[in-house]
Amino acid sequence: THTHTHNIDTRARWGETFESCVTRQYVQHVRSQVVNTAWAVLVLLKAEHPDRAAIERGVRLLQSRQLATGDWAQESISGVFNKNCMISYSNYKNIFPLWALARYVEVYPDQ
C-alpha cells in the first residue's frame, strides 16, 4: 500500500489549504489548523505510530488553541467541491479536536 509519510510533520504543524483541491496537489497551509491536526492525531493513534512525541505535539497544539469557552476558533476553509466552492463545516472545529483528545486519553490513559 502507498503511504503518505511525507505529509507527517514531526513538528505537529498539520494544515492543508483548500488550494490542494484546486491544484490537485497537497498545499501546506501557512499555519497549522486544528481540524487537520486533529485528523492527523487520530490517524497516528489508529495506526499505532511509533513516534509518540509527534502525537503529543499535536495534542498540545489542540489544547493550546482551545478557547476559554471550550470551543476552538473557526480557522481556514475545510471543504471544497467542484474545485471552486469552498465550505466551512462549522462543527468540524469542535468535533475532531474533541475526538482526537478523547482518543489520545483512551490510548494513553497515563496522560
Coordinates of N, CA and C in Angstrom, one line a residue:
T1 N 0.8 -1.2 0.0 CA 0.0 0.0 0.0 C 0.9 1.2 0.0
H2 N 0.3 2.3 -0.5 CA 1.1 3.6 -0.6 C 0.8 4.4 0.6
T3 N 1.8 4.9 1.3 CA 1.6 5.7 2.5 C 2.0 7.1 2.2
H4 N 1.5 8.0 2.9 CA 1.8 9.5 2.7 C 2.6 10.0 3.9
T5 N 3.7 9.3 4.2 CA 4.5 9.7 5.3 C 5.2 11.0 5.1
H6 N 5.3 11.4 3.8 CA 5.9 12.7 3.5 C 5.1 13.9 4.0
N7 N 3.8 13.6 4.4 CA 3.0 14.7 4.9 C 2.9 14.7 6.4
I8 N 3.6 13.7 7.1 CA 3.7 13.7 8.5 C 4.7 14.7 9.0
D9 N 4.2 15.8 9.6 CA 5.1 16.8 10.0 C 5.4 16.6 11.5
T10 N 6.6 16.2 11.8 CA 7.0 15.9 13.1 C 7.0 17.1 14.1
R11 N 6.8 18.3 13.6 CA 6.7 19.4 14.4 C 5.2 19.7 14.8
A12 N 4.3 18.8 14.3 CA 2.9 18.9 14.5 C 2.3 20.1 13.9
R13 N 2.8 20.4 12.7 CA 2.2 21.6 12.0 C 1.4 21.1 10.9
W14 N 0.3 20.5 11.2 CA -0.6 20.0 10.1 C -1.6 21.0 9.7
G15 N -1.7 21.3 8.5 CA -2.7 22.2 8.0 C -2.7 22.3 6.5
E16 N -3.7 21.8 5.9 CA -3.8 21.8 4.4 C -4.7 22.9 4.0
T17 N -4.4 23.6 3.0 CA -5.2 24.7 2.5 C -6.2 24.2 1.4
F18 N -7.3 24.9 1.2 CA -8.2 24.5 0.2 C -7.6 24.5 -1.2
E19 N -6.5 25.2 -1.4 CA -5.8 25.2 -2.7 C -5.4 23.8 -3.1
S20 N -5.3 22.9 -2.2 CA -5.0 21.5 -2.6 C -6.1 20.9 -3.6
C21 N -7.3 21.3 -3.3 CA -8.4 20.8 -4.1 C -8.4 21.5 -5.5
V22 N -8.0 22.7 -5.5 CA -7.9 23.4 -6.8 C -6.8 22.9 -7.6
T23 N -5.6 22.8 -7.0 CA -4.4 22.4 -7.8 C -4.3 20.9 -7.9
R24 N -5.0 20.1 -7.1 CA -5.0 18.7 -7.0 C -3.6 18.2 -6.6
Q25 N -2.9 19.0 -5.8 CA -1.7 18.7 -5.1 C -1.7 19.2 -3.7
Y26 N -1.0 18.5 -2.8 CA -1.0 18.9 -1.4 C -0.4 20.3 -1.3
V27 N -1.1 21.2 -0.6 CA -0.6 22.5 -0.4 C -0.7 22.8 1.1
Q28 N 0.5 23.0 1.8 CA 0.6 23.2 3.2 C 0.0 24.6 3.5
H29 N -0.8 24.7 4.5 CA -1.3 26.0 5.0 C -0.2 26.7 5.7
V30 N -0.1 28.0 5.7 CA 1.0 28.7 6.4 C 0.9 28.5 7.9
R31 N -0.3 28.2 8.5 CA -0.4 28.0 9.9 C -1.1 26.6 10.1
S32 N -0.7 25.9 11.1 CA -1.3 24.7 11.4 C -2.8 24.9 11.7
Q33 N -3.6 23.9 11.4 CA -5.0 24.0 11.5 C -5.5 23.0 12.5
V34 N -6.4 23.4 13.4 CA -6.9 22.4 14.4 C -7.6 21.2 13.8
V35 N -8.4 21.4 12.8 CA -9.1 20.3 12.2 C -8.1 19.3 11.6
N36 N -7.2 19.8 10.8 CA -6.2 19.0 10.2 C -5.3 18.3 11.2
T37 N -4.9 19.0 12.3 CA -4.1 18.4 13.3 C -4.9 17.3 14.0
A38 N -6.2 17.5 14.3 CA -7.0 16.5 14.9 C -7.0 15.3 14.0
W39 N -7.2 15.5 12.7 CA -7.2 14.3 11.8 C -5.9 13.6 11.9
A40 N -4.8 14.3 11.9 CA -3.5 13.7 11.9 C -3.3 12.9 13.2
V41 N -3.7 13.5 14.3 CA -3.6 12.8 15.6 C -4.4 11.5 15.6
L42 N -5.6 11.6 15.1 CA -6.5 10.4 15.0 C -5.9 9.3 14.2
V43 N -5.3 9.7 13.0 CA -4.7 8.7 12.1 C -3.5 8.1 12.8
L44 N -2.6 8.9 13.4 CA -1.4 8.4 14.0 C -1.7 7.5 15.2
L45 N -2.8 7.8 15.9 CA -3.2 6.9 17.0 C -3.7 5.6 16.5
K46 N -4.6 5.7 15.5 CA -5.2 4.5 14.9 C -4.1 3.5 14.3
A47 N -3.1 4.2 13.7 CA -2.0 3.4 13.0 C -1.0 2.9 14.1
E48 N -1.2 3.3 15.3 CA -0.2 3.0 16.4 C 1.2 3.4 16.0
H49 N 1.3 4.7 15.5 CA 2.5 5.3 15.0 C 3.5 5.3 16.2
P50 N 4.8 4.8 15.9 CA 5.8 4.7 17.0 C 6.3 6.0 17.6
D51 N 6.1 7.1 16.9 CA 6.6 8.4 17.3 C 5.6 9.1 18.2
R52 N 5.5 8.7 19.5 CA 4.5 9.3 20.4 C 4.7 10.8 20.6
A53 N 6.0 11.2 20.4 CA 6.3 12.6 20.6 C 5.5 13.5 19.6
A54 N 5.4 13.0 18.3 CA 4.7 13.7 17.3 C 3.2 13.8 17.7
I55 N 2.7 12.7 18.2 CA 1.3 12.7 18.6 C 1.1 13.7 19.7
E56 N 2.0 13.7 20.7 CA 1.8 14.6 21.8 C 2.0 16.1 21.4
R57 N 2.8 16.4 20.4 CA 2.9 17.8 19.9 C 1.6 18.2 19.3
G58 N 0.9 17.3 18.6 CA -0.4 17.6 18.0 C -1.4 17.8 19.1
V59 N -1.4 17.0 20.1 CA -2.3 17.1 21.3 C -2.1 18.5 22.0
R60 N -0.8 18.8 22.2 CA -0.5 20.1 22.8 C -1.0 21.3 22.0
L61 N -0.9 21.2 20.7 CA -1.4 22.2 19.8 C -2.9 22.4 19.9
L62 N -3.6 21.2 19.9 CA -5.0 21.3 20.1 C -5.4 21.9 21.4
Q63 N -4.7 21.5 22.5 CA -5.0 22.1 23.8 C -4.7 23.6 23.8
S64 N -3.6 24.0 23.2 CA -3.2 25.4 23.2 C -4.2 26.3 22.5
R65 N -4.9 25.7 21.5 CA -5.8 26.5 20.7 C -7.2 26.5 21.2
Q66 N -7.5 25.7 22.2 CA -8.9 25.7 22.8 C -9.2 27.0 23.5
L67 N -10.3 27.5 23.2 CA -10.8 28.8 23.8 C -11.3 28.6 25.2
A68 N -11.4 29.6 26.0 CA -11.9 29.5 27.4 C -13.4 29.0 27.4
T69 N -14.1 29.1 26.3 CA -15.5 28.6 26.2 C -15.5 27.1 26.0
G70 N -14.3 26.5 25.7 CA -14.3 25.1 25.4 C -14.3 24.8 23.9
D71 N -14.6 25.8 23.1 CA -14.7 25.7 21.6 C -13.3 26.0 21.1
W72 N -13.2 25.8 19.8 CA -12.0 26.1 19.0 C -12.4 27.2 18.0
A73 N -11.6 28.1 17.7 CA -11.9 29.2 16.7 C -12.1 28.5 15.3
Q74 N -12.9 29.2 14.5 CA -13.1 28.8 13.1 C -11.8 29.2 12.4
E75 N -11.2 28.3 11.7 CA -9.9 28.6 11.0 C -10.2 28.5 9.5
S76 N -9.3 28.0 8.8 CA -9.4 28.0 7.3 C -10.5 27.1 6.8
I77 N -10.9 27.3 5.6 CA -11.9 26.5 4.9 C -11.4 25.1 5.0
S78 N -12.4 24.2 5.3 CA -12.0 22.7 5.4 C -12.7 21.9 4.3
G79 N -13.5 22.5 3.5 CA -14.2 21.7 2.4 C -14.3 22.4 1.1
V80 N -14.1 21.6 0.1 CA -14.2 22.2 -1.3 C -14.8 21.2 -2.2
F81 N -15.7 21.6 -3.1 CA -16.1 20.7 -4.1 C -16.2 21.5 -5.4
N82 N -16.1 20.8 -6.5 CA -16.1 21.4 -7.9 C -14.9 22.3 -8.0
K83 N -13.9 22.2 -7.2 CA -12.7 23.0 -7.3 C -12.9 24.5 -7.1
N84 N -14.1 24.9 -6.8 CA -14.3 26.3 -6.6 C -15.3 26.7 -5.6
C85 N -15.9 25.8 -4.9 CA -17.0 26.1 -4.0 C -16.4 25.7 -2.6
M86 N -16.1 26.7 -1.8 CA -15.4 26.4 -0.5 C -16.5 26.4 0.6
I87 N -16.4 25.5 1.5 CA -17.3 25.3 2.6 C -16.6 25.3 4.0
S88 N -17.2 26.0 4.9 CA -16.7 25.9 6.3 C -17.7 25.0 7.0
Y89 N -17.2 23.8 7.5 CA -18.0 22.9 8.3 C -17.8 23.4 9.7
S90 N -18.8 24.2 10.2 CA -18.6 24.8 11.5 C -18.5 23.9 12.7
N91 N -19.0 22.7 12.6 CA -18.9 21.7 13.7 C -17.5 21.0 13.7
Y92 N -16.8 20.9 12.5 CA -15.6 20.2 12.5 C -14.6 20.8 13.5
K93 N -14.6 22.1 13.7 CA -13.6 22.7 14.6 C -13.7 22.2 16.0
N94 N -14.9 21.7 16.4 CA -15.1 21.2 17.8 C -15.1 19.6 17.8
I95 N -15.7 19.0 16.8 CA -15.9 17.6 16.8 C -14.5 16.9 16.7
F96 N -13.7 17.2 15.8 CA -12.5 16.5 15.5 C -11.4 16.7 16.6
P97 N -11.2 17.9 17.1 CA -10.3 18.1 18.2 C -10.8 17.3 19.5
L98 N -12.1 17.4 19.8 CA -12.5 16.6 21.0 C -12.3 15.1 20.8
W99 N -12.6 14.6 19.6 CA -12.5 13.2 19.3 C -11.0 12.8 19.4
A100 N -10.1 13.6 18.9 CA -8.7 13.3 18.9 C -8.2 13.3 20.4
L101 N -8.6 14.3 21.2 CA -8.2 14.4 22.6 C -8.7 13.2 23.4
A102 N -10.0 12.8 23.1 CA -10.6 11.7 23.8 C -9.9 10.4 23.4
R103 N -9.6 10.3 22.2 CA -8.9 9.0 21.7 C -7.5 9.0 22.3
Y104 N -6.8 10.1 22.4 CA -5.5 10.1 23.0 C -5.5 9.6 24.4
V105 N -6.5 10.1 25.2 CA -6.6 9.7 26.6 C -7.0 8.2 26.7
E106 N -7.7 7.7 25.7 CA -8.1 6.3 25.7 C -6.9 5.5 25.4
V107 N -6.0 5.9 24.5 CA -4.8 5.1 24.1 C -3.7 5.3 25.1
Y108 N -3.6 6.5 25.7 CA -2.5 6.7 26.7 C -3.2 7.2 28.0
P109 N -3.8 6.3 28.7 CA -4.6 6.8 29.9 C -3.7 7.4 31.0
D110 N -2.4 7.1 30.9 CA -1.5 7.7 31.9 C -1.3 9.2 31.7
Q111 N -1.8 9.8 30.7 CA -1.6 11.2 30.4 C -2.7 12.0 31.0

